[in-house]
Coordinates of C-alpha atoms in Angstrom, one line a residue:
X1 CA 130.1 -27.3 -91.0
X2 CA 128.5 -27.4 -87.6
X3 CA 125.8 -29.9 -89.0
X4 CA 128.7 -32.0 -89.9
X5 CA 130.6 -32.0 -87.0
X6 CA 127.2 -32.5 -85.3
X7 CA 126.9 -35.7 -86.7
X8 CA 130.4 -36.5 -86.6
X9 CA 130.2 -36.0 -82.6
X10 CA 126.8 -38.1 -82.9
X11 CA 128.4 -41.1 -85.1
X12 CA 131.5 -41.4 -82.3
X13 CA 129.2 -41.4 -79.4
X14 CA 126.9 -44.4 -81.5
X15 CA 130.6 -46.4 -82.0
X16 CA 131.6 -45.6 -78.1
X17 CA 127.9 -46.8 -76.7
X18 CA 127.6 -49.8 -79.4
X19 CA 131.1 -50.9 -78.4
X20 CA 130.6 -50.7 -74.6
X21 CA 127.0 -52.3 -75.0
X22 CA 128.6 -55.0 -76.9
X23 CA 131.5 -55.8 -73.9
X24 CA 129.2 -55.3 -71.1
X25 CA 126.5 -57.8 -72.7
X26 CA 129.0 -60.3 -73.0
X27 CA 129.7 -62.6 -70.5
X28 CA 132.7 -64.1 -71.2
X29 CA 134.9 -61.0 -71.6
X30 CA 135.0 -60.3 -67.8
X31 CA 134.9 -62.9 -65.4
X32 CA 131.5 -64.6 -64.0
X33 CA 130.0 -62.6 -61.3
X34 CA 128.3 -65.5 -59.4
X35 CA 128.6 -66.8 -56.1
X36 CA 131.2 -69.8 -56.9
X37 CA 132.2 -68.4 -60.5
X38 CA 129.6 -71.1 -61.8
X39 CA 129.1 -69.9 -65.3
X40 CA 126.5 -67.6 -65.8
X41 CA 124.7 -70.4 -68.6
X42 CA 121.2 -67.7 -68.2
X43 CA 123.0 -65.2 -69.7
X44 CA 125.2 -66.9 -72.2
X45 CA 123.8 -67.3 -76.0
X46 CA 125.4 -68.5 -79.3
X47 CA 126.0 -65.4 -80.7
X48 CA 129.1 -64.6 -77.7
X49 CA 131.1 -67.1 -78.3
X50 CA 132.8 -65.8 -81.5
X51 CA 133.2 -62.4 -80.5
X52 CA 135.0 -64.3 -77.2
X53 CA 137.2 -66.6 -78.9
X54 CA 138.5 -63.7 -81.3
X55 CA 139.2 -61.1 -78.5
X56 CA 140.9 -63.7 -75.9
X57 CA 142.7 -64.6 -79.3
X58 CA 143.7 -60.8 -79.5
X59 CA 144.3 -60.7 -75.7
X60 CA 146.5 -63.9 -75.5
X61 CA 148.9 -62.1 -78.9
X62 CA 149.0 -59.1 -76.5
X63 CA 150.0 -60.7 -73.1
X64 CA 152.3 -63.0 -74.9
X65 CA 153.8 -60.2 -76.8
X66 CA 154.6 -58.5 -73.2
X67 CA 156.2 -61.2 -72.4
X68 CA 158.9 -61.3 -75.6
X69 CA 159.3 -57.5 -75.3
X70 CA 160.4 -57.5 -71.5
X71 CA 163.4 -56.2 -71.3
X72 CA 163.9 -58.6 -67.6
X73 CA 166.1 -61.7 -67.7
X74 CA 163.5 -64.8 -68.0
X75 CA 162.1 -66.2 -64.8
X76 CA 159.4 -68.6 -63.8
X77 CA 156.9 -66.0 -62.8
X78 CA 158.0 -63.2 -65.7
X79 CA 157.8 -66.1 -68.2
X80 CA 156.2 -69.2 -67.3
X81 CA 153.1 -68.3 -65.0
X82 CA 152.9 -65.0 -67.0
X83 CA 152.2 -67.2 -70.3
X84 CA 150.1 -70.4 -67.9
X85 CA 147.9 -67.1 -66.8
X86 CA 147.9 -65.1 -70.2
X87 CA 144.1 -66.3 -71.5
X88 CA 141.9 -65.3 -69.1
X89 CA 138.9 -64.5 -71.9
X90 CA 139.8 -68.0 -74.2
X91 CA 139.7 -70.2 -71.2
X92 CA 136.7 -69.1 -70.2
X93 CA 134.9 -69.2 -73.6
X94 CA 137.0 -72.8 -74.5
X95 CA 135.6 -74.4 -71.1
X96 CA 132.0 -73.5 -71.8
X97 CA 132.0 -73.9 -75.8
X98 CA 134.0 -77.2 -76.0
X99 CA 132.1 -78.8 -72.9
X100 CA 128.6 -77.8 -74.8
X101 CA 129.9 -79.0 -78.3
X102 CA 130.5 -82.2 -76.2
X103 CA 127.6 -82.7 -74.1
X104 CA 124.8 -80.5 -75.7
X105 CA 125.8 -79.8 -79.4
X106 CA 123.6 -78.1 -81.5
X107 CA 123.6 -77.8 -85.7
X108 CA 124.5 -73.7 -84.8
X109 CA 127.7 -74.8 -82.3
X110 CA 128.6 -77.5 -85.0
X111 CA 128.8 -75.0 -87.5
X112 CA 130.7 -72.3 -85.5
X113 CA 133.2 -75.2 -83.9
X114 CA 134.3 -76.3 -87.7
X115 CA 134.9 -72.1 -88.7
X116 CA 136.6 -71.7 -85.7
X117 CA 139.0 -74.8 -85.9
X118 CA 141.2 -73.5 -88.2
X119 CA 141.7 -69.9 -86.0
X120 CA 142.4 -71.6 -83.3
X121 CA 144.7 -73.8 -84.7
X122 CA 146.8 -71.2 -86.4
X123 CA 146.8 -69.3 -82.9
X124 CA 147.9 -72.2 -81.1
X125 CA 150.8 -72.4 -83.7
X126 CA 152.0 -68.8 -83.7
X127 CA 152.5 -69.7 -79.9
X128 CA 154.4 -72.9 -79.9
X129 CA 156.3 -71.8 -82.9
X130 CA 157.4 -68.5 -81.5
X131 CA 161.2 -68.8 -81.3
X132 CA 161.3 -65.5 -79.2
X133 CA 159.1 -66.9 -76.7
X134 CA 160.1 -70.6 -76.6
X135 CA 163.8 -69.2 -76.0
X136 CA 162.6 -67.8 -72.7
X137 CA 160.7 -71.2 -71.9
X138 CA 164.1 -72.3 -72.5
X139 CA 166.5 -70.8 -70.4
X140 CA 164.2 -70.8 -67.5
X141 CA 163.8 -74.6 -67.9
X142 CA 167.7 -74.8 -68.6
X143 CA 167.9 -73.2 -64.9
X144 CA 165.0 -75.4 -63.3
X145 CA 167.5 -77.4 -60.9
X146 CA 168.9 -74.4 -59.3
X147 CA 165.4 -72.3 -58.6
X148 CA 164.3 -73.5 -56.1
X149 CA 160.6 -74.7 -57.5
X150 CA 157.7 -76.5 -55.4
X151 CA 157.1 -79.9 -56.8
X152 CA 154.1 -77.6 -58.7
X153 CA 155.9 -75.4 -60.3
X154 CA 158.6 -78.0 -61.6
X155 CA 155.6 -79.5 -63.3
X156 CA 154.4 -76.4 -64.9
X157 CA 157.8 -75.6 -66.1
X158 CA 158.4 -79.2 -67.6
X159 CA 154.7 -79.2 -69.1
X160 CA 155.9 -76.2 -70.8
X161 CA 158.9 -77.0 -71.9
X162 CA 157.3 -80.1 -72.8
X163 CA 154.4 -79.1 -74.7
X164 CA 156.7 -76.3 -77.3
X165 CA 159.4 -79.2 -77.8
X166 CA 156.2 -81.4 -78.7
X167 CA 154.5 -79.1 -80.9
X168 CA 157.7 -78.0 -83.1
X169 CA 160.0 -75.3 -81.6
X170 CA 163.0 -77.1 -82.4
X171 CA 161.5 -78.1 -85.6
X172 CA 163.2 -75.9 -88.5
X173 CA 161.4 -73.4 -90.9
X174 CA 160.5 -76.0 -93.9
X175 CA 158.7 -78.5 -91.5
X176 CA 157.3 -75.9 -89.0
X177 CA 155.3 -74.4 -92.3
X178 CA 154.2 -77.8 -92.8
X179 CA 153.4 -78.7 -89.3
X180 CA 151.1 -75.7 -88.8
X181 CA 149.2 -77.3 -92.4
X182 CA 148.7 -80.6 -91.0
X183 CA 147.4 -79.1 -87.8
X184 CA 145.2 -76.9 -89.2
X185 CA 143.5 -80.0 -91.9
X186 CA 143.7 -82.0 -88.5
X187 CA 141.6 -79.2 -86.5
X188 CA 138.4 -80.0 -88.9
X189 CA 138.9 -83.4 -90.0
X190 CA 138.3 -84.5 -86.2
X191 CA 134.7 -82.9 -85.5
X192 CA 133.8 -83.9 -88.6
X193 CA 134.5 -87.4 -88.0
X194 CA 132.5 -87.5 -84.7
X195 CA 130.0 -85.1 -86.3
X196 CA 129.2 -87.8 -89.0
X197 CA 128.7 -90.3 -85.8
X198 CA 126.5 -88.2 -83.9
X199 CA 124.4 -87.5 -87.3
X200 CA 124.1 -91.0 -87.9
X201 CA 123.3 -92.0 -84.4
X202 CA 120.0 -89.5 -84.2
X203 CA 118.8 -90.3 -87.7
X204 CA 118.2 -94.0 -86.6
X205 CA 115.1 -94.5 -86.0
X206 CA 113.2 -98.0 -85.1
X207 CA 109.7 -97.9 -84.9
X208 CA 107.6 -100.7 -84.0
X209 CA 103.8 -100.9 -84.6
X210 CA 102.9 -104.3 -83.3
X211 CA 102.4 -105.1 -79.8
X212 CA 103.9 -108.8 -80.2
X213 CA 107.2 -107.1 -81.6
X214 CA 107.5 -105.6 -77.8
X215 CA 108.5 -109.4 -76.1
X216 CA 110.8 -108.9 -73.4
X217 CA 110.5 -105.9 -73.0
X218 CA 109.7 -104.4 -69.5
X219 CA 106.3 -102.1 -69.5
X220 CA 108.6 -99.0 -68.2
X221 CA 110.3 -99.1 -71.4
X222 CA 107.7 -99.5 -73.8
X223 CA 106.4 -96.4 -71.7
X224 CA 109.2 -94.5 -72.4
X225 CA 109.2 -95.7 -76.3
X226 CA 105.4 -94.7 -76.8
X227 CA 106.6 -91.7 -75.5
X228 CA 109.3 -91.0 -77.9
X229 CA 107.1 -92.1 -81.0
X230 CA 104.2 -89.4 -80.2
X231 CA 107.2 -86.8 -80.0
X232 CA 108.4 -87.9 -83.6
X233 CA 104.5 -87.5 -84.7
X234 CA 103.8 -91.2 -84.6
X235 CA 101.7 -91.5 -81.6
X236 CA 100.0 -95.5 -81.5
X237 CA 103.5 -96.6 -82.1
X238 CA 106.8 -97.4 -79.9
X239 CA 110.2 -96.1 -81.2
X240 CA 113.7 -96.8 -80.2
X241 CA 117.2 -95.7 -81.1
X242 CA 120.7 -95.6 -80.8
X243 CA 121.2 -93.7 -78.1
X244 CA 122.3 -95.6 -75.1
X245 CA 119.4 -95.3 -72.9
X246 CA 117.4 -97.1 -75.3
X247 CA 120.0 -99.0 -77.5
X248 CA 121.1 -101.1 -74.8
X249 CA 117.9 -102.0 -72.8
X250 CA 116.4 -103.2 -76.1
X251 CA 119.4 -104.9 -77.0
X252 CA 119.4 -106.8 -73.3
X253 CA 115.4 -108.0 -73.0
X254 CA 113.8 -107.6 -76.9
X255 CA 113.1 -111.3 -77.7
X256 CA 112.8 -110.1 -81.3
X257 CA 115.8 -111.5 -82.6
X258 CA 116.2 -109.5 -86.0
X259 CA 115.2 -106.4 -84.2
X260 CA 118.1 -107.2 -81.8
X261 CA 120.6 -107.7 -85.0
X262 CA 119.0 -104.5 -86.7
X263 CA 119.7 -102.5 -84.0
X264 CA 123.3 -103.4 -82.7
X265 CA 124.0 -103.3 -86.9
X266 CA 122.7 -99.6 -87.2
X267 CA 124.9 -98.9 -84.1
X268 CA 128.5 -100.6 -85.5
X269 CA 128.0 -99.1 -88.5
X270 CA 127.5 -95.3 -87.5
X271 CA 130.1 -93.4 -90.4
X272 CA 130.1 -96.7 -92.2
X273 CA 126.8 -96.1 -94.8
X274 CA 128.7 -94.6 -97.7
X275 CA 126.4 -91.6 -97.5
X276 CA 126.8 -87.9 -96.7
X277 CA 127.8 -89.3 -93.2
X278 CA 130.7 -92.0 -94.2
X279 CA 133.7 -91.6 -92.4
X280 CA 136.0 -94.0 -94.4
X281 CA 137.9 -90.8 -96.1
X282 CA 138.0 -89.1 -93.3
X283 CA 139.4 -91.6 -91.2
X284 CA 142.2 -92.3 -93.8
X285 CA 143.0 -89.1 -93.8
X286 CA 143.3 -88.7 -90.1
X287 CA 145.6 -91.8 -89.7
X288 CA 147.8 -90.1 -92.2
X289 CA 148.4 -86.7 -91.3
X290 CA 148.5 -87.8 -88.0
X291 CA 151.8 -90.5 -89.0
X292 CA 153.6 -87.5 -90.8
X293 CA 153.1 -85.3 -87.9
X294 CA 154.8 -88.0 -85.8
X295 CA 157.3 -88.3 -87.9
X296 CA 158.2 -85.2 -88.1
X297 CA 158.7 -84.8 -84.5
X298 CA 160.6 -87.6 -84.3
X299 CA 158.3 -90.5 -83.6
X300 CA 158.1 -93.6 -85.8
X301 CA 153.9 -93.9 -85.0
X302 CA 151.0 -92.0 -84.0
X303 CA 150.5 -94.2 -81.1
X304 CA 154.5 -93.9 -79.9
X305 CA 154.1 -89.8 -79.7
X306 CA 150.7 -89.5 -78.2
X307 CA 152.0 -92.4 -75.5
X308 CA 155.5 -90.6 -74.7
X309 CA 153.6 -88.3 -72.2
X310 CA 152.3 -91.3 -70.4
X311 CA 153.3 -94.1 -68.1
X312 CA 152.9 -96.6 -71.3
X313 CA 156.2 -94.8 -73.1
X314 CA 155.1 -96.2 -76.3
X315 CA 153.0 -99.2 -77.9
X316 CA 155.0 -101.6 -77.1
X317 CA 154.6 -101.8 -73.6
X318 CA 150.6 -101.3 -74.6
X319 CA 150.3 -104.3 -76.7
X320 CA 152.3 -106.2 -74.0
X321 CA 149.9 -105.2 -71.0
X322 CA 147.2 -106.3 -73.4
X323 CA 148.5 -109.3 -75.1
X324 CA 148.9 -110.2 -71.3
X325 CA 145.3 -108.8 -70.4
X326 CA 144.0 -110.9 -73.5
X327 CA 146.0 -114.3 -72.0
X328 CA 143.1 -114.5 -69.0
X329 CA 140.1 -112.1 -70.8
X330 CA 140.1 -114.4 -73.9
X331 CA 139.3 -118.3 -72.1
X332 CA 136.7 -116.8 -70.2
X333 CA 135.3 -114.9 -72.6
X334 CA 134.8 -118.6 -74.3
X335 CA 134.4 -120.1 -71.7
X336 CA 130.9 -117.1 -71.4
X337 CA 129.7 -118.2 -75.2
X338 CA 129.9 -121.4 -74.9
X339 CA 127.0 -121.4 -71.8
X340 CA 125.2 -118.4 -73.9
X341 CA 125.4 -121.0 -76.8
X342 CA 123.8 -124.0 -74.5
X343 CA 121.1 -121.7 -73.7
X344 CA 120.3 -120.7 -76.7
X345 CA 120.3 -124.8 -78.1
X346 CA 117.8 -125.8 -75.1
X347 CA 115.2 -123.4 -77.7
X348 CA 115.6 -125.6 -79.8
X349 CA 115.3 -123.3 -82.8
X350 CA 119.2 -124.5 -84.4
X351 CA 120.8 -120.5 -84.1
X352 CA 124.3 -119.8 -83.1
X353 CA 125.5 -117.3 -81.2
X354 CA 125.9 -113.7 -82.5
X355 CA 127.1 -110.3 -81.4
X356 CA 123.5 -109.1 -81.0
X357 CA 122.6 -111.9 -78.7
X358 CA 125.3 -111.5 -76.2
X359 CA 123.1 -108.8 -74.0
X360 CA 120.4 -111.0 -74.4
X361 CA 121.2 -114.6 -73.7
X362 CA 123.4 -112.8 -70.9
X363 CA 120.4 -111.7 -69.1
X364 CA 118.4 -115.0 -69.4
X365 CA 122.0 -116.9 -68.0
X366 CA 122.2 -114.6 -65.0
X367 CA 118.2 -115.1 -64.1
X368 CA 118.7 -118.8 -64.9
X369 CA 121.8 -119.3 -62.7
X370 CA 120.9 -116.9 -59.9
X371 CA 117.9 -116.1 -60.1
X372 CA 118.2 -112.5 -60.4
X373 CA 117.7 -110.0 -63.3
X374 CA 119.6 -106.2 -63.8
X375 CA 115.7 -105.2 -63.0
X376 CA 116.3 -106.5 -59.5
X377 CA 119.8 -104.6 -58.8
X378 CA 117.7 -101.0 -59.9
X379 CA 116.3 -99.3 -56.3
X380 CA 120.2 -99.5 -55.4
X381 CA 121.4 -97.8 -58.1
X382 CA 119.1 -94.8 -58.3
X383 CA 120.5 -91.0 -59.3
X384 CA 120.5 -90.4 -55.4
X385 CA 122.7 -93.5 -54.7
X386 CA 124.9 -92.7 -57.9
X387 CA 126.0 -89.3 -56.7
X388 CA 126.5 -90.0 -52.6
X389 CA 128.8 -92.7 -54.3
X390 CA 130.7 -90.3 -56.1
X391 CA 131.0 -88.0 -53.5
X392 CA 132.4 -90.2 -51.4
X393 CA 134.7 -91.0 -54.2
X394 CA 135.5 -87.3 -53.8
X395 CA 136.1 -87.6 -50.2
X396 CA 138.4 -90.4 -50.7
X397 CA 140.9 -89.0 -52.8
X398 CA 140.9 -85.9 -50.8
X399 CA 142.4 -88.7 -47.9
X400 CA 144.3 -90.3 -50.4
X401 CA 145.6 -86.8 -50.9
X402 CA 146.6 -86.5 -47.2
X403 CA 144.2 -84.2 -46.6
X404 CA 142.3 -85.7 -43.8
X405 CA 142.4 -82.0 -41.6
X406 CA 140.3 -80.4 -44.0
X407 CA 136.7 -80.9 -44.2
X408 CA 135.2 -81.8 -47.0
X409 CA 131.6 -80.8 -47.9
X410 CA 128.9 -81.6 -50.2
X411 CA 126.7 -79.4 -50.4
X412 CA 123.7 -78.8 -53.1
X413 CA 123.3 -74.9 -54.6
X414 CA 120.1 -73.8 -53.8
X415 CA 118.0 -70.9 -55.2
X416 CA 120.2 -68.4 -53.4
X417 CA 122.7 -68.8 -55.4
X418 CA 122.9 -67.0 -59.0
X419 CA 123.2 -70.8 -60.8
X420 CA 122.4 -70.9 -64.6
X421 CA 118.2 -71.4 -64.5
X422 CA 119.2 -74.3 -67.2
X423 CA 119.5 -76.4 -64.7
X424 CA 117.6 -77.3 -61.8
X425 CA 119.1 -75.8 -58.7
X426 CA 118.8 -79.0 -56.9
X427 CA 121.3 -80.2 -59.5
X428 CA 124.4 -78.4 -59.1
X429 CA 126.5 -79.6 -55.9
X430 CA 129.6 -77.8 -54.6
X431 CA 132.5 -80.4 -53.8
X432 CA 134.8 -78.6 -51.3
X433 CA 137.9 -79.6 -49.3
X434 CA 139.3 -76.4 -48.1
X435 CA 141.9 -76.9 -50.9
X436 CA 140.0 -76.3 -53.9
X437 CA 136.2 -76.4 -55.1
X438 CA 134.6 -78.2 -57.7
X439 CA 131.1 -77.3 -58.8
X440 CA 129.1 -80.4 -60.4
X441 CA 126.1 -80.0 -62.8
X442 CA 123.9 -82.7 -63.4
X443 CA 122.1 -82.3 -67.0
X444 CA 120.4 -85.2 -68.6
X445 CA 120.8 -85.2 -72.6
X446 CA 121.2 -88.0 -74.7
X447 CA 120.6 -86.7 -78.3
X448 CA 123.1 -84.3 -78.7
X449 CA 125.9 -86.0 -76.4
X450 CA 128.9 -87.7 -78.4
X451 CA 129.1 -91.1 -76.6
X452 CA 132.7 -90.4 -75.8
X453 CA 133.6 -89.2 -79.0
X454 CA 136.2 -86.4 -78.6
X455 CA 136.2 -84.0 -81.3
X456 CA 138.1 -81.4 -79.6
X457 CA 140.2 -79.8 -82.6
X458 CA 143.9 -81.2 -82.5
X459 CA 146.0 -78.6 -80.7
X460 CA 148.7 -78.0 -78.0
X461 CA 148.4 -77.5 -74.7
X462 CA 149.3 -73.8 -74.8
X463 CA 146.3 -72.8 -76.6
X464 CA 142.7 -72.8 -75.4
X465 CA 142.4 -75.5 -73.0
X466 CA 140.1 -77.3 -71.4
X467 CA 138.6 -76.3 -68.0
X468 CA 140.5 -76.8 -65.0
X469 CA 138.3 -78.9 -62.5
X470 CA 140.1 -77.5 -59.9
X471 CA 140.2 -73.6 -59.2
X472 CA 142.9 -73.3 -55.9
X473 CA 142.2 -70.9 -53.4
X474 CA 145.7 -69.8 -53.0
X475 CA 148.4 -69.5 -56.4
X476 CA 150.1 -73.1 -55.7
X477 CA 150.1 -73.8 -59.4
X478 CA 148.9 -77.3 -59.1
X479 CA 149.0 -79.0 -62.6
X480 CA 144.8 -79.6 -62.6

């Protein structure tokens, strides 16, 4: 008896010490203790995130179910900043996980980001769809004129109220249940769609083995391209891909006309092989789910419901801002081939014009006419000039924001602070104006960024969001 109430004791204390072990190692269930809050990247590995994403899931349900069961009448900050601030743990896993799916994606965070889709989108749906809870939302928002609300909170409110309506709360039981279907097919067919793209942009793979195939090219990136070859094992040789860095260089000086055409071909047709990576199905399938969950909010389009948030209203006034845009982009667009084509006949060698040549022939016009190549235009658009430029951009709209009193300073992170050792400390900048605080990275990755592909699962704003930029000093509740 006392041997098993020995072990008994022992297995408890083994739960109790595995469980705290477990929370203390991870860094996302409390919040990052660093200088600026920069996230702790040093400590973070793949195996956290899950075990995040399902406890803020867990302590979302909880601080949202405090919410339904208080027995106060609904108010803005009882209600509305008690549901804005009720994630703590899943906006800080959702800021880190979705930024490094997008920028720094690996086979492991594919995988995870496709089994978590699904979760995610049913938790997003058990808020929005909460009747209990969007009947709060409602009768504060039903009171909005009379409470008195900075011109902040009036936007949080009607974002709220906003983002339930959109997402189906007054929708009734039949189309809900089919709503939360759609959105949960929706939450995997998206990464997989720029999954497929991303696949098929680092499989390509141009090598070139004779020196005579390199015309045009300038020596610091056939440098670069020997480079990449001895990586893949091919040392002797000079390879080139899709990614932008060197898509687009080759595409601009390679006098290798069918290497030109080979190239800008591979990149069109990314998803477009018929292989494992074809996007054709998936992209049907997209375009229709994404019509029936339109119409069943209401909207006639896809295009109409994503554009009713916006200044557009709808795709009407779209198509008429670029039918208009088209009126003055089209002639000179023409009016551009046509002197790209009378280059291109002084060869001599009979060719007309193609999309793969436009780079090209572009480069040859501009040295031709004004005797000055992209080359030239380089020393003032180094990394050093790039960033004091967009500093300054900072600094601009922080007067534009009639904030002239406050200084604002830029300021680069040294060794001092506890920065992620990912990332060079000379890299990370703090961007402050006395009203909030950005903190930049700088992070150099071509091979597993998505080229502006977003394939953030499909979900409403009351779920886990994206990072705000902006983290204020003081509770103003600025919409960031």
């Amino acid at each position: 008896m006392m041997i098993k109430k020995t072990l008994t004791i022992l297995a408890a204390s083994c739960m109790m010490y595995s469980c705290t072990t477990k929370t203390e190692s991870n860094p996302f269930f409390t919040e990052f203790q660093t200088e600026y809050g920069v996230p702790s990247f040093d400590k973070i590995k793949l195996e956290h995130y899950e075990p995040a994403f399902l406890k803020g899931i867990e302590e979302q349900k909880q601080n949202i179910e405090a919410i339904i069961e208080s027995p106060e009448v609904p108010t803005f900050e009882n209600t509305i900043v008690a549901l804005d601030n009720s994630a703590p743990i899943l906006d800080r896993v959702s800021a880190i996980f979705f930024n490094m799916t997008d920028a720094e994606t690996t086979d492991s965070l594919t995988e995870l980001s496709i089994k978590l889709a699904p979760v995610l989108s049913e938790h997003e749906d058990n808020i929005s769809l909460n009747q209990t809870l969007f009947k709060r939302i409602n009768d504060v928002y039903q009171q909005k004129d009379s409470l008195n609300l900075t011109i902040e909170q009036q936007r949080l409110l009607d974002k709220t109220y906003k983002s339930f309506v959109r997402s189906g709360a007054n929708l009734d039981t039949k189309q809900q249940a089919r709503l939360r279907e759609i959105n949960k097919e929706l939450s995997t067919l998206g990464i997989t769609f720029s999954n497929n793209v991303l696949n098929e942009n680092n499989a390509f793979q141009l090598f070139v083995d004779k020196q005579e195939d390199l015309a045009g090219l300038p020596e610091w990136f056939c440098q670069s391209a020997a480079e990449e070859a001895k990586a893949a094992g091919q040392p002797g040789k000079w390879l080139f891909t899709l990614h932008n860095a060197s898509r687009l260089p080759f595409l601009q000086y390679s006098e290798n006309r069918p290497l030109r055409e080979k190239m800008y071909k591979a990149y069109i047709n990314r998803g477009n092989n018929n292989d494992k990576n074809d996007n054709k199905e998936v992209i049907s399938k997209i375009i229709s789910l994404r019509l029936e969950k339109a119409n069943l909010l209401g909207f006639d389009c896809y295009a109409n419901f994503v554009l009713d948030e916006t200044m557009a209203k709808n795709a009407n006034n779209v198509m008429d801002l670029l039918n208009n845009l088209w009126s003055y982009a089209l002639p000179k667009a023409k009016s551009g081939a046509a002197e790209l084509q009378q280059l291109m006949d002084k060869e001599g060698k009979g060719e007309k014009l193609e999309a793969w040549d436009w780079w090209y022939y572009t480069e040859k016009l501009r040295k031709e006419k004004y005797n000055l190549s992209e080359e030239d235009t380089k020393p003032y658009f180094k990394l050093e000039n790039v960033r004091e430029g967009a500093f300054a951009g900072v600094a601009e709209l922080a007067d534009a924001r009639d904030l002239k009193s406050r200084e604002v300073t830029l300021v680069p992170v040294r060794a001092r602070s506890p920065a992620p050792n990912q990332y060079n400390p000379n890299q990370i900048f703090l961007i402050g104006d006395g009203f909030g605080l950005f903190v930049f990275f700088e992070k150099f990755e071509d091979t597993h960024f998505r080229n502006g592909v977003v394939k953030r699962p499909e979900s409403k704003p009351r779920g886990p969001r994206k990072p705000k930029l902006v983290k204020d000093k003081e509770d103003n509740y600025e919409n960031h």
